[in-house]
PDB file of C-alpha atoms in Angstrom:
ATOM      1  CA  MET A   1     -18.329  10.477  32.766  1.00 51.00           C
ATOM      2  CA  THR A   2     -15.634   8.532  30.904  1.00 53.00           C
ATOM      3  CA  ALA A   3     -14.460   5.229  32.313  1.00 52.00           C
ATOM      4  CA  ILE A   4     -10.722   4.794  32.692  1.00 60.00           C
ATOM      5  CA  VAL A   5      -9.521   1.522  31.228  1.00 66.00           C
ATOM      6  CA  GLU A   6      -6.382  -0.045  32.613  1.00 87.00           C
ATOM      7  CA  VAL A   7      -4.021  -1.381  29.989  1.00 90.00           C
ATOM      8  CA  SER A   8      -1.438  -3.916  31.089  1.00 91.00           C
ATOM      9  CA  ASP A   9       2.171  -4.006  29.976  1.00 90.00           C
ATOM     10  CA  GLU A  10       1.427  -7.409  28.460  1.00 91.00           C
ATOM     11  CA  GLN A  11      -1.324  -5.927  26.271  1.00 92.00           C
ATOM     12  CA  ILE A  12       1.009  -3.158  25.112  1.00 90.00           C
ATOM     13  CA  LEU A  13       3.807  -5.646  24.408  1.00 87.00           C
ATOM     14  CA  SER A  14       1.435  -7.894  22.479  1.00 87.00           C
ATOM     15  CA  ALA A  15       0.384  -4.946  20.316  1.00 87.00           C
ATOM     16  CA  LEU A  16       4.016  -3.930  19.734  1.00 85.00           C
ATOM     17  CA  LEU A  17       4.849  -7.447  18.580  1.00 83.00           C
ATOM     18  CA  ALA A  18       1.715  -7.850  16.436  1.00 78.00           C
ATOM     19  CA  GLY A  19       3.340  -6.379  13.329  1.00 69.00           C
ATOM     20  CA  GLU A  20       6.782  -6.157  11.842  1.00 61.00           C
ATOM     21  CA  ASP A  21       7.408  -2.499  12.654  1.00 67.00           C
ATOM     22  CA  VAL A  22       4.704  -1.049  14.907  1.00 79.00           C
ATOM     23  CA  SER A  23       5.030   2.540  16.104  1.00 85.00           C
ATOM     24  CA  ASN A  24       4.498   3.713  19.678  1.00 89.00           C
ATOM     25  CA  ARG A  25       1.839   6.124  18.436  1.00 89.00           C
ATOM     26  CA  ALA A  26      -0.162   3.344  16.740  1.00 89.00           C
ATOM     27  CA  VAL A  27      -0.238   1.304  19.968  1.00 91.00           C
ATOM     28  CA  ALA A  28      -1.027   4.381  22.078  1.00 91.00           C
ATOM     29  CA  ARG A  29      -3.994   5.247  19.860  1.00 91.00           C
ATOM     30  CA  LYS A  30      -5.261   1.671  19.940  1.00 91.00           C
ATOM     31  CA  PHE A  31      -5.483   1.703  23.730  1.00 92.00           C
ATOM     32  CA  GLY A  32      -6.069   5.427  24.331  1.00 91.00           C
ATOM     33  CA  ILE A  33      -2.839   5.837  26.305  1.00 93.00           C
ATOM     34  CA  SER A  34       0.221   8.058  25.983  1.00 91.00           C
ATOM     35  CA  ASP A  35       3.099   7.433  23.592  1.00 90.00           C
ATOM     36  CA  ARG A  36       5.400   7.746  26.609  1.00 92.00           C
ATOM     37  CA  ARG A  37       3.751   4.775  28.337  1.00 92.00           C
ATOM     38  CA  VAL A  38       4.272   2.622  25.250  1.00 91.00           C
ATOM     39  CA  ASP A  39       7.905   3.781  24.991  1.00 90.00           C
ATOM     40  CA  GLU A  40       8.475   2.841  28.654  1.00 92.00           C
ATOM     41  CA  VAL A  41       7.202  -0.702  28.019  1.00 90.00           C
ATOM     42  CA  ARG A  42       9.302  -0.947  24.874  1.00 86.00           C
ATOM     43  CA  LYS A  43      12.435   0.035  26.850  1.00 87.00           C
ATOM     44  CA  ARG A  44      11.592  -2.197  29.815  1.00 88.00           C
ATOM     45  CA  VAL A  45      11.431  -5.341  27.667  1.00 83.00           C
ATOM     46  CA  GLY A  46      14.453  -4.406  25.576  1.00 79.00           C
ATOM     47  CA  LEU A  47      12.750  -3.729  22.243  1.00 77.00           C
ATOM     48  CA  PRO A  48      14.652  -1.310  20.020  1.00 73.00           C
ATOM     49  CA  PRO A  49      13.140   2.161  19.652  1.00 75.00           C
ATOM     50  CA  TYR A  50      10.746   2.662  16.784  1.00 74.00           C
ATOM     51  CA  VAL A  51      12.394   4.463  13.878  1.00 68.00           C
ATOM     52  CA  ARG A  52      10.111   5.800  11.205  1.00 72.00           C
ATOM     53  CA  GLY A  53      11.138   4.367   7.871  1.00 67.00           C
ATOM     54  CA  ARG A  54      11.839   6.438   4.812  1.00 63.00           C
ATOM     55  CA  ARG A  55      10.146   5.633   1.557  1.00 66.00           C
ATOM     56  CA  PRO A  56      12.505   4.545  -1.188  1.00 75.00           C
ATOM     57  CA  ILE A  57      13.326   7.215  -3.743  1.00 80.00           C
ATOM     58  CA  TYR A  58      12.468   6.033  -7.238  1.00 89.00           C
ATOM     59  CA  ARG A  59      13.923   7.426 -10.468  1.00 91.00           C
ATOM     60  CA  SER A  60      10.824   6.831 -12.615  1.00 94.00           C
ATOM     61  CA  TRP A  61       7.216   5.658 -12.569  1.00 96.00           C
ATOM     62  CA  ARG A  62       8.479   2.277 -13.836  1.00 96.00           C
ATOM     63  CA  ASP A  63      10.954   1.972 -10.943  1.00 95.00           C
ATOM     64  CA  ALA A  64       8.234   2.942  -8.454  1.00 94.00           C
ATOM     65  CA  PHE A  65       5.805   0.416  -9.924  1.00 97.00           C
ATOM     66  CA  THR A  66       8.216  -2.522 -10.182  1.00 96.00           C
ATOM     67  CA  GLY A  67       9.704  -1.713  -6.776  1.00 93.00           C
ATOM     68  CA  GLN A  68       6.298  -2.195  -5.164  1.00 93.00           C
ATOM     69  CA  SER A  69       5.024  -5.230  -7.069  1.00 95.00           C
ATOM     70  CA  GLU A  70       6.222  -8.705  -7.867  1.00 94.00           C
ATOM     71  CA  PRO A  71       5.565 -11.137 -10.690  1.00 94.00           C
ATOM     72  CA  VAL A  72       3.590 -14.262  -9.817  1.00 93.00           C
ATOM     73  CA  GLU A  73       2.678 -17.426 -11.683  1.00 92.00           C
ATOM     74  CA  GLY A  74       0.648 -17.096 -14.844  1.00 92.00           C
ATOM     75  CA  GLY A  75       1.928 -13.667 -15.897  1.00 94.00           C
ATOM     76  CA  HIS A  76       0.097 -11.903 -13.073  1.00 96.00           C
ATOM     77  CA  ARG A  77       1.566  -9.256 -10.745  1.00 96.00           C
ATOM     78  CA  ARG A  78       0.908  -8.901  -7.009  1.00 94.00           C
ATOM     79  CA  TRP A  79       0.981  -5.466  -5.382  1.00 93.00           C
ATOM     80  CA  THR A  80       3.284  -5.278  -2.345  1.00 90.00           C
ATOM     81  CA  GLY A  81       3.318  -1.502  -1.930  1.00 88.00           C
ATOM     82  CA  THR A  82       1.120   1.147  -0.384  1.00 85.00           C
ATOM     83  CA  ARG A  83      -2.659   0.972  -0.497  1.00 86.00           C
ATOM     84  CA  GLU A  84      -5.342   3.542   0.166  1.00 86.00           C
ATOM     85  CA  ARG A  85      -7.702   2.914   3.082  1.00 81.00           C
ATOM     86  CA  CYS A  86     -10.215   1.306   0.710  1.00 82.00           C
ATOM     87  CA  GLY A  87      -7.525  -1.158  -0.421  1.00 86.00           C
ATOM     88  CA  THR A  88      -6.692   0.324  -3.828  1.00 90.00           C
ATOM     89  CA  PRO A  89      -2.978  -0.067  -4.633  1.00 93.00           C
ATOM     90  CA  VAL A  90      -1.290   3.292  -5.241  1.00 92.00           C
ATOM     91  CA  VAL A  91       2.044   4.332  -6.695  1.00 93.00           C
ATOM     92  CA  ARG A  92       3.787   7.407  -5.333  1.00 87.00           C
ATOM     93  CA  TYR A  93       6.384   9.066  -7.499  1.00 86.00           C
ATOM     94  CA  ARG A  94       7.762  12.463  -6.574  1.00 79.00           C
ATOM     95  CA  ALA A  95       4.740  14.548  -5.585  1.00 75.00           C
ATOM     96  CA  SER A  96       2.166  12.475  -7.508  1.00 86.00           C
ATOM     97  CA  ILE A  97      -0.031   9.549  -6.553  1.00 90.00           C
ATOM     98  CA  GLN A  98      -1.845   7.322  -9.059  1.00 94.00           C
ATOM     99  CA  THR A  99      -3.516   3.947  -8.825  1.00 96.00           C
ATOM    100  CA  ALA A 100      -1.235   1.036  -9.659  1.00 97.00           C
ATOM    101  CA  TYR A 101      -3.779  -0.048 -12.292  1.00 97.00           C
ATOM    102  CA  ARG A 102      -3.429   3.225 -14.258  1.00 97.00           C
ATOM    103  CA  VAL A 103       0.367   3.190 -13.965  1.00 97.00           C
ATOM    104  CA  ALA A 104       0.505  -0.449 -15.113  1.00 98.00           C
ATOM    105  CA  PHE A 105      -1.739   0.351 -18.076  1.00 98.00           C
ATOM    106  CA  ARG A 106       0.362   3.353 -19.114  1.00 97.00           C
ATOM    107  CA  LEU A 107       3.672   1.491 -18.768  1.00 97.00           C
ATOM    108  CA  HIS A 108       2.401  -1.469 -20.793  1.00 97.00           C
ATOM    109  CA  ASN A 109       0.462   0.387 -23.502  1.00 97.00           C
ATOM    110  CA  GLY A 110       2.549   3.544 -23.835  1.00 97.00           C
ATOM    111  CA  ARG A 111      -0.450   5.864 -23.499  1.00 97.00           C
ATOM    112  CA  GLU A 112      -2.757   7.279 -20.869  1.00 97.00           C
ATOM    113  CA  PRO A 113      -5.880   5.178 -20.247  1.00 97.00           C
ATOM    114  CA  GLU A 114      -9.251   6.614 -21.242  1.00 97.00           C
ATOM    115  CA  GLY A 115     -11.953   6.196 -18.622  1.00 96.00           C
ATOM    116  CA  ASN A 116     -11.756   3.634 -15.841  1.00 95.00           C
ATOM    117  CA  VAL A 117      -9.117   0.916 -15.872  1.00 96.00           C
ATOM    118  CA  THR A 118     -10.411  -2.606 -15.197  1.00 94.00           C
ATOM    119  CA  ARG A 119      -8.793  -6.041 -15.051  1.00 93.00           C
ATOM    120  CA  SER A 120      -9.153  -8.434 -17.947  1.00 93.00           C
ATOM    121  CA  CYS A 121      -8.073 -11.414 -15.821  1.00 94.00           C
ATOM    122  CA  SER A 122      -9.927 -13.110 -12.968  1.00 92.00           C
ATOM    123  CA  ILE A 123      -7.157 -12.711 -10.362  1.00 91.00           C
ATOM    124  CA  PRO A 124      -8.263 -10.166  -7.726  1.00 88.00           C
ATOM    125  CA  GLY A 125      -5.831  -7.294  -7.350  1.00 87.00           C
ATOM    126  CA  CYS A 126      -3.642  -8.261 -10.317  1.00 94.00           C
ATOM    127  CA  VAL A 127      -1.648  -5.218 -11.452  1.00 97.00           C
ATOM    128  CA  ALA A 128       0.000  -6.727 -14.555  1.00 97.00           C
ATOM    129  CA  GLY A 129      -0.059  -4.124 -17.339  1.00 96.00           C
ATOM    130  CA  GLU A 130      -1.217  -6.601 -19.958  1.00 96.00           C
ATOM    131  CA  HIS A 131      -4.210  -7.447 -17.744  1.00 97.00           C
ATOM    132  CA  GLN A 132      -5.519  -3.860 -17.571  1.00 97.00           C
ATOM    133  CA  GLN A 133      -8.116  -2.433 -19.973  1.00 96.00           C
ATOM    134  CA  ASP A 134      -9.470   1.053 -20.498  1.00 96.00           C
ATOM    135  CA  ARG A 135     -12.778   2.135 -22.019  1.00 96.00           C
ATOM    136  CA  VAL A 136     -11.367   2.159 -25.576  1.00 95.00           C
ATOM    137  CA  MET A 137     -10.230  -1.469 -25.281  1.00 95.00           C
ATOM    138  CA  ARG A 138     -13.537  -2.602 -23.744  1.00 94.00           C
ATOM    139  CA  GLU A 139     -15.540  -0.893 -26.481  1.00 94.00           C
ATOM    140  CA  ALA A 140     -13.335  -2.434 -29.201  1.00 93.00           C
ATOM    141  CA  ALA A 141     -13.785  -5.888 -27.670  1.00 90.00           C
ATOM    142  CA  LYS A 142     -17.535  -5.355 -27.461  1.00 89.00           C
ATOM    143  CA  ALA A 143     -17.674  -4.241 -31.137  1.00 88.00           C
ATOM    144  CA  GLY A 144     -15.651  -7.334 -32.106  1.00 80.00           C
ATOM    145  CA  ASP A 145     -18.106  -9.589 -30.291  1.00 74.00           C
ATOM    146  CA  ALA A 146     -21.040  -7.954 -32.104  1.00 66.00           C
ATOM    147  CA  ALA A 147     -19.519  -8.543 -35.563  1.00 59.00           C
TER     148      ALA A 147
END
């Protein structure tokens, strides 16, 4: 037998106000209640209806990348766009999705990366193109160290 949990209007309102643009469905799922109940609370307190946002339409991979990242001190770049559930930053352009690291590498180096792309700087999550390395670059650096 499943226990029925009562959810107060205050709890629903708190969840609606927890983020910048929280959907009725997200709050309903959180509490296991109907979307309609959340919408009723939203209307009762005078919050505007939730309107699902449209993703910006980018003209190129470069536009998509720069539109979802920002330069920060020291030549690094912070990702402000979409992430996968595991936290990896991803760039969507037309019908394709690639990691921001691979896109940054390609835009900076003018070629596709070979193997995994890793950061050469110590700033977690940095997506600056000049701070991304592929297998070829790592092997060249390793050979240089051995000489």
